[in-house]
């Protein structure tokens, strides 16, 4: 049974990590389809190649000197190539492609940025194919163009996959050699490179597993499993052995960065089992992400996550509930600025609109607030810049009447102000709004209540 394996940046950060990846590839002949990220951090203060490329692109856009950053980027790949005694002749195309990036034509600076970023994965996959062949493992670099990964063109740095991709993949034929594919990007209908949002190599893995009908997607990272809480917040959290797609999606949405939340959707549609595994300890079983109803949950909640990437607009107006068309007016304003909102909990005279901070800048926030003030004329309007969302998620939650009180009580006992509670929209999660400064403590309090560990 053919498997698709994806390695994240931490698994490909240097020659030593590359060797672990190669050992994993060699250890199971079914591991034929290989999707790679760009080299990530070698140590905690290091800079990911994707971020170096963003710096390179920014310098090109601003017409600043980019020679140092370019040297730095090439050196990351050179260090890996040197571990395997790759000749200068074989390595030269990688150097040239990086050097020539500023000379290409781009539709605009957003497309330039996307193309520069994508070359982190593109050159990494090229280098891996060279190294595998050097080690007598027959391998071929395959560009997303060849596979027919077609993406939307509205936002070239946060593109969406188009349906025709799956048809194209259905026609893609391959033999016995390993295919080494760069993650994170595709091509628009106009043949321009566009990337997924950050962390999007996971999405490429899911799309290809779905399109090539591969039932097992092994996602290799730097932790031995998905834990019930972020290990940076809780020491030695409980490992999740099995979880459902929708649990993963909700937890990934709010902070479980180990697997991209958008990457779940192609896997669901293709009924692909995802196995998150550790490149450093590949024999450990890791976490399986599977369809609903296929197993009994171990705990009443599966995980608790938190994310600080939100902002909120609070507005108060008497008789808001009676005002016909108010939501339409708000949505029209959002559309004017090309903004989507994440959540909109409301009361009789109050409304909070929660946004993803990454999609907003200061001038847009100002214009948005002015327009809302003028159009809606609220009695009070305020902007909360440091909004955090806590997600408590578990298929087991539906069966227990006490879960909501068990979640809220420890937070209130710790005097953490709660700005919003949303239960019911999803039967398997409770969403809690709080301020950024209180988010980690809220996670600790809830985790302690359910998993009886440290606070
Ligand atoms: N609940 C969680 N379980 C495991 N890891 C988590 C969790 N929440 C956040 N993480 C973080 O996700 C990291 C791995 O994801 P990522 O940075 O995308 O890795 P990669 O370099 O493999 O793409 C871990 O090192 C860990 O710090
Ligand atoms: N390299 C890209 C895409 C990606 O998915 O990376 P990683 O697998 O290292 O999270 C990024 O940093 O966003």
PDB file of N, CA and C and ligand atoms in Angstrom, residues 6 8-9 37 48 50 121 184 198-201, ligand 2:
ATOM      1  N   UNK A   6       5.018  13.322   4.530  1.00  0.00           N
ATOM      2  CA  UNK A   6       5.347  14.746   4.474  1.00  0.00           C
ATOM      3  C   UNK A   6       6.273  15.070   5.642  1.00  0.00           C
ATOM      4  N   UNK A   8       8.026  18.211   7.791  1.00  0.00           N
ATOM      5  CA  UNK A   8       7.992  19.639   8.095  1.00  0.00           C
ATOM      6  C   UNK A   8       9.399  20.218   8.136  1.00  0.00           C
ATOM      7  N   UNK A   9       9.467  21.532   8.235  1.00  0.00           N
ATOM      8  CA  UNK A   9      10.753  22.229   8.185  1.00  0.00           C
ATOM      9  C   UNK A   9      11.722  21.791   9.271  1.00  0.00           C
ATOM     10  N   UNK A  37       8.703  20.389   3.193  1.00  0.00           N
ATOM     11  CA  UNK A  37       8.702  21.824   3.489  1.00  0.00           C
ATOM     12  C   UNK A  37      10.092  22.368   3.209  1.00  0.00           C
ATOM     13  N   UNK A  48      13.682  30.351   9.971  1.00  0.00           N
ATOM     14  CA  UNK A  48      13.258  29.402   8.937  1.00  0.00           C
ATOM     15  C   UNK A  48      13.628  29.953   7.556  1.00  0.00           C
ATOM     16  N   UNK A  50      11.857  29.986   4.962  1.00  0.00           N
ATOM     17  CA  UNK A  50      10.721  30.770   4.445  1.00  0.00           C
ATOM     18  C   UNK A  50      10.821  32.229   4.912  1.00  0.00           C
ATOM     19  N   UNK A 121      10.635  25.568  -0.558  1.00  0.00           N
ATOM     20  CA  UNK A 121      10.259  24.153  -0.692  1.00  0.00           C
ATOM     21  C   UNK A 121      10.727  23.605  -2.051  1.00  0.00           C
ATOM     22  N   UNK A 184       3.393  23.488  -0.112  1.00  0.00           N
ATOM     23  CA  UNK A 184       3.169  24.914   0.174  1.00  0.00           C
ATOM     24  C   UNK A 184       2.690  25.759  -0.996  1.00  0.00           C
ATOM     25  N   UNK A 198       0.715  30.384   5.653  1.00  0.00           N
ATOM     26  CA  UNK A 198       1.877  29.811   6.342  1.00  0.00           C
ATOM     27  C   UNK A 198       1.515  28.454   6.952  1.00  0.00           C
ATOM     28  N   UNK A 199       2.469  27.559   6.926  1.00  0.00           N
ATOM     29  CA  UNK A 199       2.228  26.204   7.426  1.00  0.00           C
ATOM     30  C   UNK A 199       1.506  25.334   6.415  1.00  0.00           C
ATOM     31  N   UNK A 200       1.428  25.806   5.161  1.00  0.00           N
ATOM     32  CA  UNK A 200       0.573  25.165   4.163  1.00  0.00           C
ATOM     33  C   UNK A 200       1.139  23.930   3.466  1.00  0.00           C
ATOM     34  N   UNK A 201       2.340  23.489   3.825  1.00  0.00           N
ATOM     35  CA  UNK A 201       2.842  22.249   3.199  1.00  0.00           C
ATOM     36  C   UNK A 201       1.978  21.056   3.585  1.00  0.00           C
TER      37      UNK A 201
HETATM   38  N1  LIG B   2       7.691  26.669   4.861  1.00  0.00           N
HETATM   39  C1  LIG B   2       6.346  27.185   4.945  1.00  0.00           C
HETATM   40  C2  LIG B   2       5.299  26.091   4.797  1.00  0.00           C
HETATM   41  C3  LIG B   2       5.253  25.033   5.858  1.00  0.00           C
HETATM   42  O1  LIG B   2       4.296  24.275   5.929  1.00  0.00           O
HETATM   43  O2  LIG B   2       6.282  24.925   6.684  1.00  0.00           O
HETATM   44  P1  LIG B   2       6.365  23.892   7.978  1.00  0.00           P
HETATM   45  O3  LIG B   2       6.002  22.505   7.497  1.00  0.00           O
HETATM   46  O4  LIG B   2       7.813  24.020   8.416  1.00  0.00           O
HETATM   47  O5  LIG B   2       5.390  24.378   9.035  1.00  0.00           O
HETATM   48  C4  LIG B   2       6.162  27.990   6.227  1.00  0.00           C
HETATM   49  O6  LIG B   2       7.119  28.170   6.969  1.00  0.00           O
HETATM   50  O7  LIG B   2       5.086  28.498   6.454  1.00  0.00           O
END
